[in-house]
């Protein structure tokens, strides 16, 4: 700071940079960001210079004196609050594990890292309600007139949003190292070959026609699971996503036994989404996804499906479901989930959405945007994935809105029942979509469509090399990251 700041503080502002950020962010009205003046402030050299001085003070002393805060706000009002937030944001970028300054020793980043791993937040929950999380994604559209949250390299999650989120941080000892500059191979296996692998029951409950869906725990399916695990280990994939309706309690234990028996730290595979199914003894049961560590078998995340799917009569006819009613819809018989589960890993901030949830964005998108999810894993039970159909459109929407990478994994079961003449076009078993412009100057989206011919095979993408050769390989995602080019007030990494 240039001049001594002697004016008394106008509020008892906290000294901790993260808690101070939360307080000032909440004091700054959202209406300010619906106009254009904020962009004038952001481009003002005086604002940028003062923000840099504030960040230097915070990085040197670990806090910003309340007298300084009070004087700036008393003099400049909301413009002063915005300037302080920019300075705090630069300082907090040094404790963002997904950012370019993380290994800098400034601001006791080791202490902040331990707090982040313990409390799963940057702020102190005893001082400020809700959450402050490090950014690791940015909306996949051109940067222009920014929304309030888009100015900063952290995510402020309001208390009412945080109440509907289950969040954890994987400690380094239980996480996989990911090089942020290299794409990460992803494997998707169909698991289910045909309706012989599943059990579908239609019945009347509570005055409604409902259906139950679960895998058959046959010896054939159990043997196939072992083959799939072997192929996943051999594929070089770091992340695997299996489809919906592939789990029940018995098959989940079978997976855990296999993982325990074959654990090998030489395997690149670390993150494994086993699919979903009716787990537990409740009636109705949840449709629950289980995401675990391939090396240890420990759960990383569990997620219950949030929205029941309704099969209409047209779908029932097209899908040729056995023993289905021909003249009325049937609703999925399950207990809908109430919370969104997130996990921060070295790969990024991951969440799971199950089939129908991907299209019900009004039910969860506010929370996922507030928290800044970098990867959405989406197991589905549906007709084959095709270009420009619902999975493709829904995935591209989330790339644009959230900046997330989206991995959709489907089985072969429904597709095997639909003849080619009833559904013309290329069929795929997985789709991976993500932002294709690192600078966020365009709406470009990367879309990779992969196909597996058998239930124990992995979905491969057709790629044309520069020499004209056609090869088939696993789709890839980029790790979660925050780039200095998204935040003009951040210094170039080499300047720190």
Short mmCIF file of C-alpha atoms in Angstrom, two decimals:
data_model
loop_
_atom_site.label_atom_id
_atom_site.label_comp_id
_atom_site.label_asym_id
_atom_site.label_seq_id
_atom_site.Cartn_x
_atom_site.Cartn_y
_atom_site.Cartn_z
CA UNK A 1 0.00 0.00 0.00
CA UNK A 2 1.29 3.53 -0.72
CA UNK A 3 0.01 5.77 2.10
CA UNK A 4 -0.49 4.91 5.78
CA UNK A 5 -4.15 4.10 6.31
CA UNK A 6 -5.28 5.55 9.60
CA UNK A 7 -9.05 5.83 9.18
CA UNK A 8 -10.98 3.46 11.47
CA UNK A 9 -12.65 0.47 9.88
CA UNK A 10 -16.32 0.91 9.04
CA UNK A 11 -17.00 -2.74 9.87
CA UNK A 12 -15.20 -5.44 11.89
CA UNK A 13 -13.74 -7.06 8.80
CA UNK A 14 -11.92 -10.38 9.32
CA UNK A 15 -8.17 -10.43 8.88
CA UNK A 16 -8.04 -13.79 7.08
CA UNK A 17 -7.92 -13.17 3.30
CA UNK A 18 -10.44 -15.91 2.43
CA UNK A 19 -12.96 -14.83 5.07
CA UNK A 20 -12.50 -11.19 4.08
CA UNK A 21 -13.15 -12.14 0.45
CA UNK A 22 -16.43 -13.82 1.45
CA UNK A 23 -17.62 -10.79 3.43
CA UNK A 24 -16.78 -8.25 0.73
CA UNK A 25 -18.15 -10.43 -2.08
CA UNK A 26 -21.48 -10.69 -0.28
CA UNK A 27 -21.54 -6.93 0.37
CA UNK A 28 -21.11 -6.19 -3.34
CA UNK A 29 -24.63 -6.14 -4.87
CA UNK A 30 -25.37 -8.51 -7.75
CA UNK A 31 -27.16 -5.67 -9.57
CA UNK A 32 -23.80 -3.98 -10.10
CA UNK A 33 -22.77 -6.85 -12.37
CA UNK A 34 -25.83 -6.53 -14.59
CA UNK A 35 -24.49 -3.24 -15.94
CA UNK A 36 -21.42 -2.12 -17.85
CA UNK A 37 -19.74 0.14 -15.29
CA UNK A 38 -18.06 -2.82 -13.63
CA UNK A 39 -16.10 -3.44 -16.84
CA UNK A 40 -14.88 0.16 -16.76
CA UNK A 41 -13.66 -0.39 -13.21
CA UNK A 42 -11.99 -3.64 -14.18
CA UNK A 43 -10.07 -1.98 -16.99
CA UNK A 44 -9.09 1.08 -14.95
CA UNK A 45 -5.29 1.16 -14.39
CA UNK A 46 -5.80 2.77 -10.97
CA UNK A 47 -7.97 -0.16 -9.87
CA UNK A 48 -5.49 -2.69 -11.24
CA UNK A 49 -2.52 -0.94 -9.59
CA UNK A 50 -4.19 -0.76 -6.19
CA UNK A 51 -5.30 -4.40 -6.47
CA UNK A 52 -1.69 -5.41 -7.13
CA UNK A 53 -0.49 -3.47 -4.08
CA UNK A 54 -3.18 -5.09 -1.95
CA UNK A 55 -2.12 -8.54 -3.13
CA UNK A 56 1.52 -7.73 -2.38
CA UNK A 57 0.58 -6.71 1.16
CA UNK A 58 -1.47 -9.86 1.72
CA UNK A 59 1.26 -12.09 0.32
CA UNK A 60 3.84 -10.42 2.57
CA UNK A 61 1.86 -10.21 5.81
CA UNK A 62 -0.77 -12.94 5.34
CA UNK A 63 -3.66 -10.52 5.89
CA UNK A 64 -5.04 -7.09 5.02
CA UNK A 65 -5.37 -4.70 7.95
CA UNK A 66 -8.93 -3.74 8.86
CA UNK A 67 -7.90 -0.06 8.80
CA UNK A 68 -6.85 -0.42 5.16
CA UNK A 69 -10.12 -2.09 4.28
CA UNK A 70 -12.15 0.58 6.06
CA UNK A 71 -10.31 3.47 4.46
CA UNK A 72 -10.60 2.12 0.90
CA UNK A 73 -14.31 1.37 1.26
CA UNK A 74 -15.04 4.71 2.96
CA UNK A 75 -13.32 6.50 0.08
CA UNK A 76 -14.42 4.42 -2.93
CA UNK A 77 -17.56 2.53 -1.84
CA UNK A 78 -18.41 -0.45 -4.04
CA UNK A 79 -15.54 0.37 -6.35
CA UNK A 80 -13.25 0.02 -3.35
CA UNK A 81 -14.80 -3.31 -2.39
CA UNK A 82 -14.31 -4.56 -5.94
CA UNK A 83 -10.67 -3.41 -5.93
CA UNK A 84 -9.95 -5.16 -2.64
CA UNK A 85 -11.59 -8.33 -3.98
CA UNK A 86 -9.31 -8.27 -7.01
CA UNK A 87 -6.26 -7.93 -4.77
CA UNK A 88 -7.40 -10.72 -2.47
CA UNK A 89 -8.09 -12.86 -5.53
CA UNK A 90 -4.50 -12.47 -6.74
CA UNK A 91 -3.24 -13.53 -3.32
CA UNK A 92 -5.63 -16.48 -3.06
CA UNK A 93 -4.49 -17.66 -6.50
CA UNK A 94 -1.28 -18.70 -4.75
CA UNK A 95 -3.14 -21.32 -2.70
CA UNK A 96 -5.21 -22.67 -5.62
CA UNK A 97 -3.94 -26.22 -6.35
CA UNK A 98 -5.32 -25.93 -9.90
CA UNK A 99 -3.58 -22.63 -10.64
CA UNK A 100 -0.24 -21.44 -12.03
CA UNK A 101 1.23 -20.07 -8.77
CA UNK A 102 0.51 -22.93 -6.37
CA UNK A 103 4.08 -23.87 -5.45
CA UNK A 104 4.92 -20.29 -4.48
CA UNK A 105 5.77 -20.14 -0.77
CA UNK A 106 3.97 -16.85 -0.26
CA UNK A 107 1.06 -16.55 2.18
CA UNK A 108 1.87 -19.78 4.01
CA UNK A 109 0.34 -21.91 1.27
CA UNK A 110 1.21 -25.07 3.21
CA UNK A 111 -1.02 -23.97 6.08
CA UNK A 112 -3.82 -23.06 3.68
CA UNK A 113 -3.49 -26.43 1.97
CA UNK A 114 -3.91 -28.26 5.27
CA UNK A 115 -7.02 -26.19 6.07
CA UNK A 116 -8.42 -26.88 2.60
CA UNK A 117 -7.91 -30.63 3.05
CA UNK A 118 -9.36 -30.60 6.58
CA UNK A 119 -12.39 -28.32 6.18
CA UNK A 120 -12.75 -28.77 2.38
CA UNK A 121 -12.88 -24.96 2.03
CA UNK A 122 -10.56 -21.98 1.86
CA UNK A 123 -12.65 -19.96 4.32
CA UNK A 124 -13.13 -20.74 8.00
CA UNK A 125 -16.69 -22.10 8.43
CA UNK A 126 -16.75 -20.77 11.99
CA UNK A 127 -16.21 -17.24 10.69
CA UNK A 128 -18.13 -17.14 7.39
CA UNK A 129 -21.06 -19.31 6.32
CA UNK A 130 -21.16 -21.15 3.01
CA UNK A 131 -17.95 -21.88 1.15
CA UNK A 132 -15.06 -20.41 -0.78
CA UNK A 133 -13.51 -22.90 -3.21
CA UNK A 134 -10.59 -22.65 -5.64
CA UNK A 135 -11.60 -22.36 -9.28
CA UNK A 136 -10.70 -25.18 -11.70
CA UNK A 137 -13.05 -24.49 -14.64
CA UNK A 138 -14.41 -21.54 -16.60
CA UNK A 139 -17.54 -21.35 -18.81
CA UNK A 140 -16.84 -22.54 -22.34
CA UNK A 141 -17.87 -19.37 -24.14
CA UNK A 142 -16.16 -16.12 -25.15
CA UNK A 143 -15.20 -13.87 -22.25
CA UNK A 144 -17.10 -10.59 -22.46
CA UNK A 145 -19.39 -8.85 -19.98
CA UNK A 146 -18.64 -11.04 -16.99
CA UNK A 147 -21.03 -12.32 -14.39
CA UNK A 148 -20.06 -11.60 -10.81
CA UNK A 149 -18.39 -14.94 -10.15
CA UNK A 150 -16.47 -14.90 -13.45
CA UNK A 151 -14.13 -12.11 -12.36
CA UNK A 152 -12.42 -14.23 -9.74
CA UNK A 153 -10.29 -17.34 -9.41
CA UNK A 154 -12.36 -18.60 -6.48
CA UNK A 155 -16.00 -19.65 -6.16
CA UNK A 156 -18.20 -18.11 -3.48
CA UNK A 157 -20.91 -20.65 -2.63
CA UNK A 158 -23.80 -19.15 -0.69
CA UNK A 159 -25.00 -20.96 2.48
CA UNK A 160 -28.33 -22.04 0.95
CA UNK A 161 -26.48 -23.58 -2.00
CA UNK A 162 -23.84 -25.20 0.20
CA UNK A 163 -26.54 -26.97 2.24
CA UNK A 164 -27.46 -29.08 -0.80
CA UNK A 165 -23.85 -30.10 -1.56
CA UNK A 166 -21.73 -32.94 -0.18
CA UNK A 167 -18.11 -32.00 -0.77
CA UNK A 168 -14.77 -33.54 0.08
CA UNK A 169 -11.12 -33.12 -0.85
CA UNK A 170 -8.90 -36.11 -1.53
CA UNK A 171 -5.67 -35.82 0.48
CA UNK A 172 -2.51 -36.15 -1.63
CA UNK A 173 -1.68 -39.55 -0.11
CA UNK A 174 -4.95 -40.93 -1.54
CA UNK A 175 -4.96 -39.09 -4.83
CA UNK A 176 -3.38 -39.55 -8.25
CA UNK A 177 -0.96 -37.01 -9.66
CA UNK A 178 -2.13 -35.49 -12.95
CA UNK A 179 0.00 -33.38 -15.26
CA UNK A 180 -2.14 -30.33 -16.03
CA UNK A 181 -0.61 -29.95 -19.49
CA UNK A 182 -1.43 -33.47 -20.68
CA UNK A 183 -4.77 -35.00 -21.72
CA UNK A 184 -6.09 -37.80 -19.51
CA UNK A 185 -7.29 -41.03 -21.22
CA UNK A 186 -10.83 -42.11 -20.28
CA UNK A 187 -12.26 -45.61 -20.66
CA UNK A 188 -15.95 -46.53 -20.96
CA UNK A 189 -17.14 -50.15 -21.19
CA UNK A 190 -20.79 -51.07 -21.92
CA UNK A 191 -20.92 -53.94 -19.34
CA UNK A 192 -24.48 -54.88 -20.37
CA UNK A 193 -24.76 -56.74 -23.70
CA UNK A 194 -28.52 -57.23 -24.00
CA UNK A 195 -31.73 -57.55 -22.01
CA UNK A 196 -30.44 -60.96 -20.91
CA UNK A 197 -28.16 -59.02 -18.55
CA UNK A 198 -30.90 -57.01 -16.83
CA UNK A 199 -34.16 -57.48 -15.02
CA UNK A 200 -37.00 -55.03 -15.76
CA UNK A 201 -40.17 -55.29 -13.67
CA UNK A 202 -43.35 -53.28 -14.26
CA UNK A 203 -45.94 -52.99 -11.51
CA UNK A 204 -48.58 -50.73 -10.00
CA UNK A 205 -47.51 -48.64 -6.99
CA UNK A 206 -49.31 -45.72 -5.35
CA UNK A 207 -51.78 -45.53 -8.23
CA UNK A 208 -48.99 -45.31 -10.82
CA UNK A 209 -47.30 -47.65 -13.25
CA UNK A 210 -43.66 -47.94 -12.22
CA UNK A 211 -40.67 -49.95 -13.33
CA UNK A 212 -37.63 -51.36 -11.55
CA UNK A 213 -34.32 -51.88 -13.31
CA UNK A 214 -31.39 -53.91 -12.07
CA UNK A 215 -28.62 -56.11 -13.51
CA UNK A 216 -28.82 -59.88 -13.34
CA UNK A 217 -25.95 -61.09 -11.18
CA UNK A 218 -25.26 -64.05 -13.47
CA UNK A 219 -22.00 -65.97 -13.72
CA UNK A 220 -21.69 -64.60 -17.25
CA UNK A 221 -21.87 -61.01 -16.04
CA UNK A 222 -19.47 -61.63 -13.15
CA UNK A 223 -16.96 -63.19 -15.53
CA UNK A 224 -17.38 -60.25 -17.90
CA UNK A 225 -16.66 -57.80 -15.08
CA UNK A 226 -13.29 -59.47 -14.51
CA UNK A 227 -12.49 -59.14 -18.23
CA UNK A 228 -13.50 -55.48 -18.16
CA UNK A 229 -11.29 -54.73 -15.17
CA UNK A 230 -8.34 -56.42 -16.88
CA UNK A 231 -8.88 -54.37 -20.04
CA UNK A 232 -9.23 -51.16 -18.07
CA UNK A 233 -5.90 -51.83 -16.36
CA UNK A 234 -4.21 -52.61 -19.67
CA UNK A 235 -5.68 -49.66 -21.56
CA UNK A 236 -3.63 -46.87 -20.03
CA UNK A 237 -6.79 -45.06 -18.89
CA UNK A 238 -6.58 -42.95 -15.73
CA UNK A 239 -10.37 -42.63 -15.40
CA UNK A 240 -13.12 -45.16 -16.18
CA UNK A 241 -16.88 -44.56 -16.34
CA UNK A 242 -19.35 -47.46 -16.55
CA UNK A 243 -23.06 -47.14 -17.40
CA UNK A 244 -26.28 -46.95 -15.42
CA UNK A 245 -28.05 -50.12 -14.20
CA UNK A 246 -24.84 -52.14 -13.84
CA UNK A 247 -24.80 -52.49 -10.02
CA UNK A 248 -26.67 -54.20 -7.24
CA UNK A 249 -25.40 -55.04 -3.76
CA UNK A 250 -23.99 -58.39 -4.85
CA UNK A 251 -22.18 -57.04 -7.92
CA UNK A 252 -20.79 -54.12 -5.92
CA UNK A 253 -19.20 -56.58 -3.49
CA UNK A 254 -17.94 -58.61 -6.45
CA UNK A 255 -16.25 -55.49 -7.81
CA UNK A 256 -14.70 -54.72 -4.43
CA UNK A 257 -13.36 -58.27 -4.11
CA UNK A 258 -11.83 -58.14 -7.60
CA UNK A 259 -10.27 -54.75 -6.95
CA UNK A 260 -8.77 -55.97 -3.70
CA UNK A 261 -7.43 -59.16 -5.28
CA UNK A 262 -5.91 -57.43 -8.32
CA UNK A 263 -4.76 -54.11 -6.85
CA UNK A 264 -1.57 -53.06 -8.60
CA UNK A 265 0.01 -49.66 -8.16
CA UNK A 266 1.62 -50.10 -11.56
CA UNK A 267 -1.83 -49.71 -13.14
CA UNK A 268 -2.42 -46.17 -14.49
CA UNK A 269 -6.14 -46.53 -13.69
CA UNK A 270 -7.04 -44.72 -10.49
CA UNK A 271 -10.55 -43.27 -10.72
CA UNK A 272 -13.28 -45.86 -11.39
CA UNK A 273 -17.02 -45.15 -11.59
CA UNK A 274 -18.61 -48.60 -11.31
CA UNK A 275 -21.98 -47.51 -12.69
CA UNK A 276 -25.25 -47.34 -10.80
CA UNK A 277 -28.02 -49.48 -9.41
CA UNK A 278 -30.53 -50.10 -6.61
CA UNK A 279 -28.25 -50.35 -3.57
CA UNK A 280 -29.33 -50.99 0.00
CA UNK A 281 -32.52 -52.41 1.44
CA UNK A 282 -34.84 -49.40 1.28
CA UNK A 283 -38.13 -49.49 -0.62
CA UNK A 284 -37.92 -47.72 -2.95
CA UNK A 285 -34.13 -47.92 -3.19
CA UNK A 286 -31.90 -45.16 -4.50
CA UNK A 287 -30.39 -45.45 -7.95
CA UNK A 288 -26.86 -44.96 -6.62
CA UNK A 289 -23.56 -44.40 -8.39
CA UNK A 290 -20.34 -45.57 -6.71
CA UNK A 291 -17.05 -43.92 -7.64
CA UNK A 292 -13.97 -45.46 -6.06
CA UNK A 293 -10.19 -45.70 -5.99
CA UNK A 294 -9.01 -48.57 -8.19
CA UNK A 295 -5.85 -49.02 -6.07
CA UNK A 296 -7.57 -49.31 -2.69
CA UNK A 297 -11.25 -49.97 -3.37
CA UNK A 298 -12.18 -47.06 -1.10
CA UNK A 299 -15.19 -44.94 -2.03
CA UNK A 300 -14.33 -41.55 -3.46
CA UNK A 301 -17.91 -40.41 -4.00
CA UNK A 302 -21.45 -41.79 -3.99
CA UNK A 303 -24.31 -40.06 -5.77
CA UNK A 304 -28.01 -40.88 -5.81
CA UNK A 305 -29.95 -40.17 -8.98
CA UNK A 306 -31.84 -36.91 -8.49
CA UNK A 307 -34.73 -37.31 -10.95
CA UNK A 308 -36.88 -40.31 -11.83
CA UNK A 309 -37.02 -41.14 -15.53
CA UNK A 310 -40.43 -41.61 -17.15
CA UNK A 311 -40.67 -44.07 -20.02
CA UNK A 312 -43.39 -42.95 -22.41
CA UNK A 313 -45.30 -45.34 -24.66
CA UNK A 314 -43.23 -44.35 -27.70
CA UNK A 315 -39.98 -45.20 -25.93
CA UNK A 316 -41.38 -48.45 -24.59
CA UNK A 317 -42.27 -49.47 -28.13
CA UNK A 318 -38.92 -48.38 -29.64
CA UNK A 319 -36.86 -49.97 -26.87
CA UNK A 320 -38.86 -53.24 -27.02
CA UNK A 321 -38.68 -53.66 -23.26
CA UNK A 322 -39.90 -57.08 -22.13
CA UNK A 323 -43.27 -57.29 -20.34
CA UNK A 324 -43.82 -53.53 -20.68
CA UNK A 325 -47.27 -51.90 -20.81
CA UNK A 326 -48.04 -50.79 -24.36
CA UNK A 327 -50.47 -47.94 -23.71
CA UNK A 328 -49.23 -45.91 -20.75
CA UNK A 329 -46.02 -44.42 -19.36
CA UNK A 330 -44.05 -45.96 -16.52
CA UNK A 331 -41.98 -44.07 -13.96
CA UNK A 332 -38.71 -45.25 -12.47
CA UNK A 333 -39.35 -46.63 -8.98
CA UNK A 334 -36.58 -45.15 -6.88
CA UNK A 335 -35.91 -42.74 -4.02
CA UNK A 336 -34.61 -39.49 -5.58
CA UNK A 337 -31.44 -38.03 -4.13
CA UNK A 338 -31.49 -34.72 -2.28
CA UNK A 339 -27.87 -33.57 -2.59
CA UNK A 340 -25.13 -33.19 -5.19
CA UNK A 341 -21.85 -34.88 -4.25
CA UNK A 342 -18.53 -33.32 -5.28
CA UNK A 343 -14.94 -34.43 -4.82
CA UNK A 344 -11.82 -32.37 -5.35
CA UNK A 345 -9.05 -34.54 -6.78
CA UNK A 346 -5.89 -33.67 -8.65
CA UNK A 347 -7.87 -34.32 -11.84
CA UNK A 348 -10.34 -31.56 -10.92
CA UNK A 349 -13.66 -31.05 -9.14
CA UNK A 350 -15.79 -34.05 -10.12
CA UNK A 351 -19.52 -34.72 -9.94
CA UNK A 352 -21.78 -37.55 -11.13
CA UNK A 353 -25.11 -37.05 -12.88
CA UNK A 354 -27.17 -40.12 -13.71
CA UNK A 355 -28.93 -40.23 -17.08
CA UNK A 356 -32.10 -38.12 -16.65
CA UNK A 357 -30.26 -35.75 -14.32
CA UNK A 358 -28.22 -34.45 -17.26
CA UNK A 359 -31.37 -33.01 -18.84
CA UNK A 360 -32.84 -31.63 -15.59
CA UNK A 361 -30.41 -28.75 -15.28
CA UNK A 362 -32.83 -26.57 -13.31
CA UNK A 363 -32.55 -29.03 -10.40
CA UNK A 364 -28.79 -28.87 -9.91
CA UNK A 365 -27.06 -26.46 -12.26
CA UNK A 366 -27.10 -23.58 -9.77
CA UNK A 367 -25.09 -25.63 -7.27
CA UNK A 368 -22.65 -27.00 -9.83
CA UNK A 369 -22.04 -23.56 -11.31
CA UNK A 370 -21.59 -22.03 -7.87
CA UNK A 371 -19.04 -24.72 -6.96
CA UNK A 372 -17.25 -24.72 -10.33
CA UNK A 373 -17.34 -28.36 -11.39
CA UNK A 374 -14.66 -29.31 -13.93
CA UNK A 375 -15.80 -32.86 -14.80
CA UNK A 376 -19.28 -34.38 -15.04
CA UNK A 377 -19.43 -38.17 -15.17
CA UNK A 378 -22.74 -39.36 -16.63
CA UNK A 379 -23.71 -43.07 -16.63
CA UNK A 380 -26.87 -43.67 -18.67
CA UNK A 381 -29.25 -46.48 -19.64
CA UNK A 382 -30.69 -45.44 -22.97
CA UNK A 383 -30.87 -46.05 -26.68
CA UNK A 384 -27.53 -45.77 -28.50
CA UNK A 385 -25.71 -42.46 -28.38
CA UNK A 386 -25.88 -40.67 -31.72
CA UNK A 387 -24.47 -37.42 -32.98
CA UNK A 388 -26.60 -34.34 -32.20
CA UNK A 389 -29.10 -36.29 -30.09
CA UNK A 390 -30.05 -35.56 -26.47
CA UNK A 391 -26.76 -36.63 -24.89
CA UNK A 392 -24.74 -34.57 -27.35
CA UNK A 393 -26.88 -31.44 -26.91
CA UNK A 394 -27.03 -31.72 -23.12
CA UNK A 395 -23.27 -32.24 -22.85
CA UNK A 396 -22.53 -29.23 -25.05
CA UNK A 397 -24.82 -27.10 -22.90
CA UNK A 398 -22.82 -27.95 -19.78
CA UNK A 399 -19.55 -27.25 -21.58
CA UNK A 400 -20.86 -23.78 -22.42
CA UNK A 401 -22.48 -23.05 -19.05
CA UNK A 402 -19.96 -24.62 -16.68
CA UNK A 403 -16.82 -25.18 -18.72
CA UNK A 404 -16.95 -28.80 -17.55
CA UNK A 405 -15.69 -31.87 -19.35
CA UNK A 406 -18.62 -34.28 -19.72
CA UNK A 407 -18.19 -38.07 -19.99
CA UNK A 408 -21.33 -40.02 -20.98
CA UNK A 409 -21.21 -43.84 -20.78
CA UNK A 410 -23.94 -46.15 -22.14
CA UNK A 411 -24.49 -49.90 -22.38
CA UNK A 412 -25.40 -51.97 -25.44
CA UNK A 413 -28.60 -53.43 -23.97
CA UNK A 414 -31.21 -51.09 -25.44
CA UNK A 415 -29.41 -50.76 -28.76
CA UNK A 416 -29.31 -54.53 -29.25
CA UNK A 417 -33.11 -54.55 -29.16
CA UNK A 418 -33.57 -51.74 -31.71
CA UNK A 419 -33.18 -52.85 -35.35
CA UNK A 420 -31.08 -50.72 -37.69
CA UNK A 421 -34.07 -49.57 -39.75
CA UNK A 422 -35.76 -48.18 -36.62
CA UNK A 423 -32.77 -46.03 -35.71
CA UNK A 424 -30.59 -45.09 -38.65
CA UNK A 425 -27.11 -43.66 -38.24
CA UNK A 426 -23.84 -44.41 -36.50
CA UNK A 427 -24.23 -45.74 -32.98
CA UNK A 428 -21.86 -45.01 -30.11
CA UNK A 429 -21.48 -46.16 -26.52
CA UNK A 430 -19.68 -43.13 -25.07
CA UNK A 431 -19.38 -39.41 -25.59
CA UNK A 432 -16.77 -37.03 -24.20
CA UNK A 433 -17.17 -33.27 -24.62
CA UNK A 434 -15.23 -30.29 -23.32
CA UNK A 435 -14.03 -26.76 -24.09
CA UNK A 436 -11.83 -26.61 -27.18
CA UNK A 437 -10.59 -23.03 -26.80
CA UNK A 438 -8.26 -22.55 -23.85
CA UNK A 439 -8.39 -18.77 -24.16
CA UNK A 440 -12.20 -18.72 -24.14
CA UNK A 441 -12.40 -16.59 -27.28
CA UNK A 442 -14.92 -18.86 -29.08
CA UNK A 443 -17.72 -21.33 -28.37
CA UNK A 444 -15.68 -24.21 -29.81
CA UNK A 445 -16.42 -27.56 -28.17
CA UNK A 446 -14.43 -30.78 -28.50
CA UNK A 447 -16.74 -33.77 -28.98
CA UNK A 448 -15.38 -37.34 -29.08
CA UNK A 449 -17.75 -40.20 -29.88
CA UNK A 450 -16.56 -43.69 -29.04
CA UNK A 451 -17.96 -47.11 -29.87
CA UNK A 452 -17.55 -50.57 -28.35
CA UNK A 453 -18.80 -53.61 -30.27
CA UNK A 454 -19.06 -55.91 -27.26
CA UNK A 455 -19.95 -55.38 -23.61
CA UNK A 456 -16.44 -56.15 -22.36
CA UNK A 457 -14.72 -53.88 -24.88
CA UNK A 458 -13.79 -50.23 -24.39
CA UNK A 459 -15.31 -47.42 -26.42
CA UNK A 460 -12.74 -46.16 -28.93
CA UNK A 461 -12.70 -42.94 -30.91
CA UNK A 462 -11.75 -42.86 -34.58
CA UNK A 463 -8.88 -40.40 -35.09
CA UNK A 464 -7.27 -39.31 -38.34
CA UNK A 465 -3.53 -38.69 -38.01
CA UNK A 466 -1.64 -35.99 -39.90
CA UNK A 467 -0.19 -38.66 -42.21
CA UNK A 468 -3.71 -39.77 -43.16
CA UNK A 469 -3.77 -42.95 -41.07
CA UNK A 470 -6.97 -43.80 -39.21
CA UNK A 471 -6.41 -45.05 -35.66
CA UNK A 472 -8.76 -45.93 -32.81
CA UNK A 473 -7.94 -44.75 -29.31
CA UNK A 474 -9.48 -43.86 -25.97
CA UNK A 475 -11.18 -40.48 -25.66
CA UNK A 476 -9.44 -37.89 -23.51
CA UNK A 477 -10.27 -35.08 -21.11
CA UNK A 478 -8.12 -32.21 -19.92
CA UNK A 479 -7.44 -31.84 -16.19
CA UNK A 480 -9.23 -29.13 -14.26
CA UNK A 481 -7.25 -25.90 -14.20
CA UNK A 482 -7.52 -22.15 -13.83
CA UNK A 483 -5.63 -20.05 -16.37
CA UNK A 484 -4.13 -16.61 -15.77
CA UNK A 485 -5.41 -15.59 -19.22
CA UNK A 486 -9.00 -15.76 -17.86
CA UNK A 487 -8.22 -13.15 -15.20
CA UNK A 488 -6.62 -9.98 -16.53
CA UNK A 489 -5.75 -8.73 -13.04
CA UNK A 490 -3.51 -11.75 -12.41
CA UNK A 491 0.19 -11.31 -13.16
CA UNK A 492 1.95 -13.56 -15.64
CA UNK A 493 3.14 -16.71 -13.80
CA UNK A 494 6.77 -15.83 -14.48
CA UNK A 495 6.32 -12.55 -12.59
CA UNK A 496 5.67 -14.40 -9.30
#
